[in-house]
Amino acid sequence: MDQNLYQQIISEYRKTGSVDLTARACGTYPIKVRKVLITEGLWHSKKSDAVNVLRQRGYSVSEIAEELGMDEKNVQFYLPYTDGVLSGKETGGGKRIRSFRERSKNAAEGSMSRKQEMISDGGSREKPLNPEKPVTPVEGTISRAPAAPGTGKAMARPRTAQTYRDVWQGYLLHAELVLPGHGSDEDCEDIFTHEKSPEVLRTLLKTKKGITRDLIVPGTMSLHQLSYALQKAFGFQNCHLHHFSFPKKLLRQMTDNRIGHWKELCGVYLHAPVFEDFEDLYWDDDYREGKSPNNWMKSKYTGDAVDYAVGETFIDSLRLMKEEREWVERQMREEKDPELMRFRDYEDLPLDVCAREYSPEENLNRVLERLKVQEIFDLQPLPASETESWRRDLKENNQISCAYLDAYRQTLSFRSLEDAMDTLRLMRTDRHQLDQGIWLNRKELKEELGRDPEGLLDVVDREILELEHHIGEAMHAFDPPAEPVTDTLYYSYDYGDGWLLRVTCREIFTRQEVIWEIDKSPEDLFAEAWKRQNRRDPDLEKKLQEHVLQRDFSDEYEYESTDGKWVNDDLRSALIRAELKKEPVCIAAEGLPLVEDVGGVHGFFDFLRTIHGEDADEAARMRVWARSMGWKEVRPKPDSLL
């Protein structure tokens, strides 16, 4: 860890006595501040005391986690920094991140993600890692499609006697870089807050207002895919943790600030509080050296949405919430805190009290990334007058899903599904440990395995991929339907630098088509042409796709906004591309791209001042470093950003 930051945290905390204020003053994250203070003996909690007492008794991290009913990752955040970290010695994780950043952006064209390689791999397969516990593929007996999400406001355009149907929706999302707000009612601030010369900064940033991107995205795009698209649009490289969250005011409205209402959102809108199951949360973080980073990133936000995160399912959320409730109730009984004794049980706890007292390191406002854009965004947030009826519908849908679960719980297929999901989570953890071992000490690992560890990693990847495809659809068969509830989400990236994007839905565009007697879209006709070839013909497929993108779509592809107006030609071209190629399209961009690990918003401003300052040597050095991070000092062209 940087010694200057370490000492600054100690100094600021002694002045303020507040973890949050110290984190804000030092430009870092409260988790890092607490860990420094624990190391120095300046801060403690009941949980940290319990962790460190067991550590002093010689317990391992896994033994502490088991003893206290915590996740191993959570235990790590309550342990002091080691001497190696405090001395500034580069850790294995640091080496891995550094290597990731140094990977060439000029890798061979046409490279694709490992998942695509595995799907097309027709070679022989090696035996599973754990032959004693084979995973039985889940039979296709579990299939219950969720109810269709809302479609926004009704169309105002007058209709003829012909029959129409909605066939596709595109969403205009406005993403803006903001500063995190630290008040209980404050989500964000303008990026120029606390700056003495915002006009000079606007000149350096090459923007009139701020740093913004406008994206046209398919309604079927998942938030998981949107995360990659936002990173690419703003210049990030997927090096750090991230999450989406609701505006604070909306979350309080949805939950009435009560845990009893909040728990109904878990597994439907919010991730249950598990800290931190990184290997599962970032299940497709499968970049391998030698691939083109640009191509890899694009493969993540293009195409149909899929989700194989165990923790994103309603099934797993019920289990996690049961464990969370039991732990909190046990703490309430043991602590006998007078302030908390006035609450009868867990469900009566205020949400902010539970977050402060029992989940200080866990995020109770992490939106599920499996949700699709059309399942979460609308042109306005949930009206306060409709909140009660919305809660009743939400609870009823959850009860229906639980009834389905109870009906299937004793069947062989459901037991196989649960076993397979547990196995998938464990395999991801094993894969992470193997990958870490390769980076930390490949030579010793090779001697221990008696083979190249990369070969074993390929085997693990194939096993994980096969298991994902066996259980992928069944994992989410019991997820309750979600209805659009907000016009705004916040996207947090790199908890150390504290980047925050405010993503707002500005418009919803709908394509409708007439239902003719012979009802076939151009895509259906092209699919039949491919089928007549009796095989996939890449050349023919490419020609047909080019034909689709070049032809006149005045009849088949017309889009209207929610007020019933037809869109202009430029916007229609972007919508056609988003629909047919199943990818986001950037239609407007303000401000330069950002830089990884520059120190957040204010660090980025200091960086710009430096490269335009009077010290030529320092400016040159900073430019070289920024280029190594993939940064270009050019105003981005919207159509080339994604």
XYZ file of C-alpha atoms in Angstrom:
642
model
C 0.000 0.000 0.000
C 1.132 3.572 -0.708
C 2.828 4.822 2.464
C 1.801 8.427 1.851
C -1.875 7.451 1.689
C -1.427 5.223 4.754
C -0.053 8.089 6.857
C -2.601 10.536 5.446
C -5.469 8.247 6.546
C -4.088 8.091 10.107
C -3.604 11.857 10.248
C -7.058 12.691 8.876
C -8.826 10.230 11.168
C -7.170 11.776 14.224
C -8.554 15.135 13.094
C -12.087 14.077 12.178
C -12.756 10.880 14.115
C -14.967 9.802 11.207
C -14.259 6.957 8.775
C -16.455 8.470 6.045
C -14.970 11.956 6.336
C -11.461 10.494 6.346
C -12.202 8.476 3.209
C -13.563 11.570 1.501
C -10.600 13.733 2.487
C -8.089 11.104 1.336
C -9.905 10.263 -1.870
C -10.235 6.588 -0.987
C -12.893 4.100 0.120
C -14.142 3.590 3.725
C -13.203 -0.117 3.609
C -9.542 0.786 3.023
C -9.682 3.429 5.780
C -11.078 0.926 8.290
C -8.411 -1.630 7.431
C -5.643 0.935 8.018
C -7.226 1.983 11.323
C -7.574 -1.648 12.423
C -3.877 -2.149 11.626
C -2.997 0.852 13.818
C -5.451 -0.075 16.579
C -7.448 3.138 16.058
C -10.786 1.560 15.132
C -12.592 -1.619 16.078
C -16.034 -3.186 16.136
C -17.481 -6.294 17.698
C -16.996 -8.153 14.454
C -13.380 -7.008 13.989
C -12.579 -7.850 17.625
C -13.971 -11.360 17.170
C -11.999 -11.883 13.974
C -8.690 -10.719 15.434
C -9.083 -12.646 18.707
C -9.441 -15.873 16.722
C -6.544 -14.861 14.469
C -4.305 -14.378 17.510
C -5.260 -17.868 18.666
C -3.844 -19.269 15.437
C -7.060 -19.757 13.486
C -6.793 -19.669 9.688
C -8.988 -17.361 7.620
C -11.229 -20.266 6.586
C -11.520 -21.436 10.221
C -12.450 -17.915 11.356
C -15.077 -17.691 8.624
C -16.571 -21.017 9.681
C -16.502 -20.146 13.383
C -18.196 -16.754 12.948
C -20.479 -17.664 10.054
C -18.796 -15.167 7.739
C -17.465 -15.253 4.220
C -13.666 -15.588 3.900
C -13.513 -12.354 1.886
C -15.311 -10.563 4.718
C -12.810 -11.906 7.237
C -9.930 -10.463 5.200
C -11.326 -6.938 5.528
C -11.197 -7.159 9.328
C -7.573 -8.307 9.481
C -4.635 -5.862 9.718
C -2.405 -5.227 6.730
C 0.590 -7.555 6.495
C 4.185 -6.343 6.525
C 4.516 -7.083 2.812
C 1.636 -4.796 1.942
C 2.800 -2.022 4.287
C 6.331 -2.128 2.895
C 4.990 -1.422 -0.552
C 6.015 -4.850 -1.867
C 3.935 -5.789 -4.887
C 1.439 -8.511 -4.071
C 0.237 -11.286 -6.336
C -2.960 -9.372 -7.037
C -0.930 -6.283 -7.865
C 1.246 -8.234 -10.273
C -1.811 -9.619 -11.975
C -3.430 -6.214 -12.408
C -0.158 -4.709 -13.629
C 0.235 -7.491 -16.147
C -3.345 -7.013 -17.312
C -2.720 -3.343 -17.992
C 0.453 -4.066 -19.906
C -1.181 -6.537 -22.272
C -0.969 -5.325 -25.810
C -3.926 -3.584 -27.394
C -2.568 -4.556 -30.786
C -3.249 -8.285 -30.458
C -4.274 -10.198 -33.570
C -7.565 -9.159 -35.145
C -10.395 -11.626 -34.909
C -9.517 -12.919 -31.446
C -12.565 -13.687 -29.332
C -13.420 -14.495 -25.763
C -12.580 -17.831 -24.224
C -16.244 -18.717 -24.083
C -16.557 -18.490 -27.855
C -13.459 -20.641 -28.252
C -14.851 -23.313 -25.950
C -18.193 -23.396 -27.747
C -16.489 -23.957 -31.088
C -13.948 -26.425 -29.705
C -14.783 -29.819 -31.101
C -11.690 -31.601 -29.817
C -11.434 -34.295 -27.194
C -12.186 -33.451 -23.585
C -10.300 -34.472 -20.497
C -12.000 -36.024 -17.491
C -13.695 -33.764 -14.873
C -11.658 -32.395 -11.978
C -13.811 -34.207 -9.441
C -14.810 -37.588 -10.912
C -16.028 -38.804 -7.518
C -18.875 -36.281 -7.646
C -20.112 -36.069 -11.223
C -22.736 -33.458 -11.962
C -25.971 -34.783 -13.401
C -27.298 -32.555 -16.158
C -30.621 -31.093 -15.142
C -33.526 -32.404 -17.152
C -35.628 -29.903 -19.025
C -38.569 -30.254 -16.641
C -38.197 -26.850 -14.976
C -39.430 -24.104 -17.233
C -41.541 -21.187 -16.154
C -40.991 -18.023 -18.110
C -41.359 -14.788 -16.134
C -44.181 -12.439 -16.958
C -43.471 -9.881 -19.660
C -42.101 -6.588 -18.285
C -43.858 -3.250 -18.714
C -43.424 -1.432 -21.980
C -43.346 2.202 -20.854
C -45.964 4.787 -21.776
C -48.721 4.111 -24.265
C -48.266 5.197 -27.866
C -50.004 8.423 -28.844
C -49.882 7.806 -32.610
C -53.358 7.172 -34.089
C -53.881 3.694 -35.489
C -55.640 2.419 -38.566
C -57.762 -0.700 -38.656
C -54.633 -2.792 -39.202
C -53.326 -4.928 -36.330
C -49.956 -3.942 -34.850
C -47.606 -5.590 -32.402
C -44.594 -4.336 -30.480
C -41.575 -6.267 -31.650
C -38.585 -4.406 -30.187
C -37.685 -1.582 -27.831
C -34.588 0.580 -27.685
C -33.664 2.780 -24.730
C -31.803 6.097 -24.775
C -29.582 6.131 -21.678
C -27.691 9.250 -20.629
C -24.601 8.457 -18.516
C -22.816 11.267 -16.681
C -19.734 11.244 -14.459
C -20.604 12.618 -11.000
C -19.050 12.813 -7.543
C -20.386 10.503 -4.802
C -22.573 12.301 -2.278
C -21.823 11.583 1.376
C -25.010 12.831 3.023
C -27.892 10.547 3.955
C -30.091 12.194 1.304
C -27.353 13.018 -1.166
C -26.521 10.661 -4.021
C -24.114 12.769 -6.034
C -22.592 16.165 -6.749
C -21.346 17.943 -9.836
C -17.781 16.944 -10.755
C -16.676 20.590 -10.616
C -17.747 20.965 -6.977
C -14.830 22.257 -4.846
C -12.896 23.242 -8.002
C -11.670 26.855 -8.176
C -11.360 27.037 -11.963
C -14.072 24.902 -13.604
C -13.867 26.897 -16.840
C -10.185 26.011 -17.247
C -10.985 22.380 -16.548
C -13.736 22.378 -19.165
C -11.145 23.530 -21.690
C -8.765 20.735 -20.700
C -11.584 18.166 -20.709
C -12.799 19.386 -24.118
C -16.364 19.656 -22.889
C -18.942 22.398 -22.383
C -20.758 20.735 -19.495
C -19.288 17.551 -18.078
C -18.175 14.066 -19.082
C -21.203 12.332 -20.579
C -22.156 9.569 -23.001
C -25.539 8.931 -24.661
C -26.201 5.301 -25.572
C -28.926 3.558 -27.533
C -29.253 0.078 -26.018
C -31.616 -2.854 -26.707
C -34.283 -3.320 -24.054
C -33.177 -6.937 -23.744
C -29.635 -5.933 -22.772
C -28.757 -6.974 -19.214
C -27.177 -4.665 -16.652
C -24.232 -7.056 -16.705
C -23.689 -6.238 -20.377
C -24.381 -2.553 -19.749
C -21.585 -2.525 -17.171
C -19.025 -3.493 -19.814
C -20.480 -0.968 -22.288
C -20.226 1.873 -19.752
C -16.636 0.972 -18.948
C -15.725 0.938 -22.626
C -17.524 4.229 -23.306
C -15.742 6.059 -20.474
C -12.294 4.517 -20.944
C -12.096 1.914 -18.162
C -10.548 -1.534 -18.641
C -12.429 -3.818 -16.231
C -9.633 -3.791 -13.651
C -11.760 -3.106 -10.563
C -14.945 -3.976 -8.681
C -18.263 -2.360 -9.572
C -22.001 -2.410 -8.918
C -25.282 -0.693 -9.822
C -27.496 0.861 -7.139
C -30.857 2.607 -6.776
C -31.075 6.294 -5.816
C -31.221 6.486 -2.008
C -34.540 8.299 -1.990
C -36.144 5.653 -4.209
C -34.773 2.779 -2.108
C -36.254 4.327 1.039
C -39.577 4.750 -0.765
C -39.588 1.144 -2.004
C -38.674 -0.265 1.424
C -40.234 2.338 3.725
C -36.791 2.072 5.374
C -37.758 -1.335 6.824
C -35.861 -4.584 6.512
C -39.183 -6.410 6.195
C -39.883 -4.678 2.866
C -36.233 -4.676 1.772
C -35.938 -8.457 1.961
C -38.757 -8.787 -0.593
C -36.495 -7.015 -3.110
C -33.638 -9.489 -2.659
C -33.473 -11.945 -5.525
C -35.860 -9.790 -7.585
C -34.115 -6.392 -7.742
C -31.294 -6.540 -5.204
C -28.437 -8.904 -4.455
C -28.636 -10.586 -1.072
C -25.879 -9.352 1.315
C -22.965 -11.692 0.795
C -19.506 -10.171 1.167
C -17.858 -10.772 -1.197
C -18.325 -13.749 -3.478
C -16.060 -12.275 -6.144
C -15.618 -15.438 -8.192
C -19.389 -15.757 -8.613
C -20.203 -12.044 -8.982
C -17.609 -11.695 -11.753
C -18.323 -15.089 -13.271
C -17.302 -14.174 -16.841
C -14.123 -12.220 -16.080
C -12.198 -14.623 -18.306
C -9.697 -12.415 -20.123
C -6.551 -14.313 -21.118
C -3.284 -12.788 -22.245
C -2.855 -12.736 -26.010
C -6.404 -11.671 -26.771
C -7.356 -8.243 -28.018
C -8.752 -6.342 -25.000
C -11.021 -4.297 -27.268
C -12.486 -7.392 -28.917
C -12.869 -9.113 -25.556
C -14.744 -6.152 -24.060
C -17.009 -5.874 -27.095
C -17.900 -9.554 -26.905
C -19.246 -8.911 -23.400
C -21.836 -6.304 -24.379
C -22.840 -7.656 -27.794
C -25.407 -10.399 -28.443
C -28.071 -12.023 -26.317
C -27.930 -11.592 -22.554
C -26.963 -14.605 -20.450
C -26.300 -14.914 -16.738
C -24.676 -17.791 -14.897
C -24.088 -16.124 -11.513
C -25.413 -18.420 -8.783
C -25.873 -15.510 -6.358
C -28.053 -13.650 -8.888
C -30.785 -16.304 -8.717
C -33.906 -16.164 -6.559
C -33.122 -19.684 -5.321
C -29.763 -18.700 -3.857
C -31.066 -15.375 -2.545
C -33.571 -17.203 -0.321
C -30.755 -19.217 1.210
C -28.555 -16.178 1.738
C -31.392 -14.164 3.265
C -32.210 -16.970 5.685
C -28.579 -17.054 6.843
C -28.501 -13.249 7.119
C -31.687 -13.151 9.181
C -30.497 -15.863 11.591
C -27.172 -14.102 12.110
C -28.709 -10.663 12.744
C -31.328 -12.064 15.151
C -28.603 -13.894 17.053
C -26.601 -10.674 17.325
C -29.673 -8.779 18.546
C -30.226 -11.342 21.309
C -26.592 -11.440 22.407
C -25.852 -7.716 22.345
C -29.046 -6.596 24.123
C -28.497 -3.072 22.845
C -31.234 -0.851 24.382
C -31.552 1.050 21.115
C -32.285 -2.186 19.251
C -34.320 -3.971 21.906
C -37.321 -1.771 21.075
C -37.614 -3.569 17.739
C -39.549 -6.802 18.073
C -37.716 -8.799 15.434
C -35.539 -8.652 12.355
C -38.238 -7.403 9.994
C -38.958 -4.368 12.190
C -35.370 -3.110 11.981
C -34.890 0.152 10.058
C -32.832 -0.444 6.940
C -30.252 2.217 7.805
C -29.796 0.799 11.330
C -29.256 -2.723 9.988
C -26.769 -1.433 7.412
C -24.834 0.479 10.089
C -24.914 -2.050 12.941
C -24.825 -5.425 11.222
C -23.656 -4.922 7.658
C -21.066 -2.099 7.697
C -18.979 -3.761 5.000
C -21.844 -5.141 2.943
C -23.805 -3.262 0.333
C -27.570 -3.493 0.841
C -28.168 -1.546 -2.371
C -26.516 -3.725 -5.042
C -28.878 -4.134 -8.008
C -28.931 -7.552 -9.682
C -27.005 -7.475 -12.965
C -29.106 -10.235 -14.510
C -31.958 -7.732 -14.861
C -32.581 -6.441 -18.356
C -32.834 -2.755 -19.178
C -36.554 -3.110 -19.933
C -37.121 -4.787 -16.553
C -35.678 -1.915 -14.522
C -35.822 1.388 -16.458
C -38.803 3.608 -17.169
C -39.166 7.285 -18.030
C -40.110 8.115 -14.447
C -39.503 6.485 -11.060
C -42.143 4.502 -9.226
C -44.822 7.025 -8.131
C -45.160 7.301 -4.368
C -48.930 6.862 -4.694
C -48.446 3.441 -6.302
C -45.804 2.130 -3.893
C -48.206 0.177 -1.659
C -49.889 -1.641 -4.554
C -46.467 -2.304 -6.099
C -45.280 -3.869 -2.819
C -48.366 -6.104 -2.695
C -47.756 -7.300 -6.262
C -44.073 -7.883 -5.498
C -44.880 -9.953 -2.415
C -47.509 -11.944 -4.293
C -45.079 -12.738 -7.128
C -42.468 -13.823 -4.589
C -44.980 -16.123 -2.920
C -45.885 -17.660 -6.278
C -42.193 -18.313 -7.001
C -41.753 -19.844 -3.540
C -44.767 -22.077 -4.198
C -43.158 -23.297 -7.420
C -39.943 -23.917 -5.514
C -41.740 -25.919 -2.833
C -43.504 -27.980 -5.501
C -40.214 -28.861 -7.199
C -38.058 -29.088 -4.100
C -38.455 -32.858 -3.665
C -37.948 -33.752 -7.318
C -34.730 -35.266 -8.608
C -34.293 -32.511 -11.191
C -34.461 -29.768 -8.543
C -32.027 -31.522 -6.221
C -29.689 -31.960 -9.187
C -30.046 -28.258 -9.959
C -29.135 -27.202 -6.413
C -26.157 -29.584 -6.344
C -25.013 -28.319 -9.733
C -25.253 -24.677 -8.610
C -23.167 -25.418 -5.500
C -20.654 -27.259 -7.648
C -20.462 -24.353 -10.087
C -19.691 -21.915 -7.291
C -16.969 -24.197 -5.906
C -15.425 -24.761 -9.326
C -15.163 -21.008 -9.829
C -13.381 -20.665 -6.496
C -10.973 -23.475 -7.433
C -10.360 -21.853 -10.800
C -9.550 -18.534 -9.144
C -7.052 -20.205 -6.813
C -5.412 -22.005 -9.736
C -5.211 -18.795 -11.734
C -3.682 -16.992 -8.756
C -1.179 -19.809 -8.336
C -0.055 -19.456 -11.946
C 0.608 -15.750 -11.452
C 2.267 -16.099 -8.068
C 4.500 -19.128 -8.502
C 4.089 -20.981 -11.757
C 7.291 -23.035 -11.426
C 6.403 -24.649 -8.103
C 2.829 -25.216 -9.231
C 4.027 -26.962 -12.378
C 6.251 -29.266 -10.324
C 3.395 -30.048 -7.952
C 0.927 -30.815 -10.759
C 3.402 -32.588 -13.006
C 2.076 -30.666 -15.996
C 1.649 -27.147 -17.346
C -0.876 -25.415 -15.071
C -2.279 -23.525 -18.077
C -3.425 -26.842 -19.520
C -5.276 -27.646 -16.303
C -6.792 -24.163 -16.344
C -8.164 -24.890 -19.821
C -9.704 -28.105 -18.505
C -11.362 -26.230 -15.636
C -12.689 -23.612 -18.042
C -14.255 -26.277 -20.240
C -15.847 -27.976 -17.231
C -17.291 -24.683 -15.987
C -18.577 -23.797 -19.443
C -20.261 -27.179 -19.841
C -21.886 -26.929 -16.422
C -23.123 -23.408 -17.177
C -24.823 -24.608 -20.335
C -26.364 -27.607 -18.557
C -28.074 -25.533 -15.864
C -28.176 -21.996 -17.308
C -31.879 -21.770 -18.113
C -33.018 -23.776 -15.098
C -31.067 -21.509 -12.701
C -33.431 -18.615 -13.417
C -36.650 -20.564 -13.984
C -37.964 -19.520 -10.563
C -36.988 -15.830 -10.669
C -40.053 -13.636 -10.009
C -40.842 -11.049 -12.707
C -39.478 -7.538 -12.281
C -41.315 -4.393 -13.332
C -39.679 -1.082 -14.315
C -39.337 1.067 -11.182
C -36.758 3.775 -11.876
C -35.508 6.262 -14.429
C -32.064 6.421 -12.789
C -29.404 3.995 -11.610
C -25.948 4.730 -10.231
C -22.907 2.796 -11.423
C -19.950 2.630 -9.020
C -16.567 1.594 -10.392
C -13.254 1.152 -8.524
C -14.126 1.624 -4.862
C -10.662 3.056 -4.216
C -10.858 5.830 -6.812
C -14.597 6.190 -6.268
C -15.774 6.699 -9.850
C -19.548 7.173 -10.050
C -21.794 7.367 -13.118
C -25.418 8.468 -13.048
C -27.349 6.560 -15.734
C -30.727 8.058 -16.677
C -33.352 6.770 -19.101
C -34.224 9.685 -21.409
C -36.484 7.983 -23.972
C -37.933 4.636 -25.003
C -38.314 3.851 -28.705
C -40.619 1.130 -29.968
C -40.707 -0.622 -33.333
C -44.074 -1.967 -34.324
C -44.997 -3.959 -37.354
C -48.234 -4.870 -39.056
C -49.325 -8.482 -38.630
C -49.843 -9.587 -42.208
C -51.434 -12.787 -43.420
C -47.948 -14.073 -44.218
C -46.094 -12.882 -41.160
C -42.387 -13.235 -41.757
C -39.696 -10.736 -40.875
C -36.558 -10.340 -43.012
C -34.630 -12.215 -40.324
C -36.985 -15.203 -40.644
C -36.456 -15.293 -44.387
C -32.680 -15.147 -43.959
C -32.814 -17.920 -41.354
C -34.662 -20.105 -43.852
C -32.001 -19.312 -46.456
C -29.321 -20.487 -44.044
C -31.309 -23.600 -43.231
C -31.596 -24.507 -46.930
C -27.806 -24.637 -47.041
C -28.010 -27.550 -44.536
C -25.120 -25.969 -42.645
C -23.973 -22.607 -41.357
C -22.264 -20.767 -44.172
C -20.237 -17.875 -42.669
C -19.748 -16.196 -46.044
C -23.458 -16.320 -46.881
C -24.328 -15.174 -43.364
C -22.020 -12.180 -43.685
C -23.444 -11.232 -47.090
C -27.003 -11.474 -45.819
C -26.199 -9.372 -42.782
C -24.557 -6.712 -44.956
C -27.642 -6.810 -47.179
C -29.864 -6.221 -44.154
C -27.795 -3.253 -42.972
C -27.647 -1.641 -46.422
C -31.234 -2.000 -47.587
C -34.087 0.450 -47.150
C -36.003 -0.212 -43.958
C -38.713 2.387 -44.503
C -41.389 -0.313 -44.336
C -40.102 -2.868 -41.850
C -37.994 -0.765 -39.467
C -39.651 2.422 -38.263
C -39.406 3.535 -34.630
C -41.530 5.854 -32.531
C -40.852 7.664 -29.286
C -43.277 7.474 -26.384
C -45.131 10.558 -27.624
C -45.919 8.780 -30.907
C -43.433 10.658 -33.106
C -41.312 8.940 -35.738
C -37.557 9.242 -35.147
C -35.220 11.013 -37.579
C -32.942 9.146 -39.980
C -29.757 9.370 -37.894
C -31.460 8.035 -34.793
C -33.251 5.373 -36.828
C -29.915 4.123 -38.190
C -28.608 3.785 -34.616
C -31.760 1.920 -33.553
C -31.535 -0.430 -36.547
C -27.932 -1.204 -35.687
C -28.767 -1.774 -32.024
C -31.634 -4.114 -32.924
C -30.040 -6.161 -35.675
C -26.521 -6.388 -34.270
C -27.757 -6.655 -30.651
C -25.276 -4.093 -29.397
C -25.274 -0.633 -27.798
C -24.602 2.407 -29.971
C -23.083 5.643 -28.674
C -24.773 8.630 -30.330
C -23.230 11.506 -28.315
C -20.116 12.010 -26.187
C -18.826 14.964 -24.167
C -15.397 15.118 -22.548
C -12.187 13.125 -22.761
C -12.004 9.445 -21.792
C -10.951 8.687 -18.210
C -7.806 6.943 -16.930
C -7.578 3.880 -14.691
C -5.966 4.317 -11.246
C -5.498 8.060 -11.631
C -7.092 8.841 -8.277
C -10.712 9.416 -9.185
C -12.238 12.643 -10.474
C -9.889 15.050 -8.702
C -6.876 12.874 -9.506
C -7.889 13.016 -13.160
C -8.114 16.810 -12.971
C -4.627 16.969 -11.411
C -3.352 14.691 -14.178
C -4.720 17.065 -16.840
C -3.156 20.059 -15.125
C 0.172 18.221 -15.027
C 0.309 17.264 -18.695
C -0.566 20.839 -19.638
C 1.700 22.386 -17.002
C 5.084 24.051 -17.155
C 7.120 21.006 -16.069
C 7.809 19.415 -19.458
C 9.600 16.359 -18.042
C 6.799 15.535 -15.628
C 4.201 16.116 -18.347
C 6.025 13.742 -20.706
C 6.320 11.092 -18.008
C 2.612 11.295 -17.201
C 1.654 11.073 -20.870
C 3.751 7.921 -21.306
C 2.098 6.361 -18.267
C -1.400 7.300 -19.479
C -0.747 5.821 -22.935
C 0.343 2.564 -21.292
C -3.127 2.520 -19.705
C -4.750 2.815 -23.131
C -5.589 6.524 -22.776
C -5.732 8.852 -25.761
C -5.965 12.612 -25.470
C -8.509 12.968 -28.229
C -12.137 13.925 -28.113
C -13.928 10.632 -28.707
C -16.076 10.096 -31.774
C -19.385 8.654 -30.553
C -19.807 6.135 -33.376
C -16.389 4.595 -32.676
C -16.527 4.421 -28.866
C -18.255 1.035 -28.683
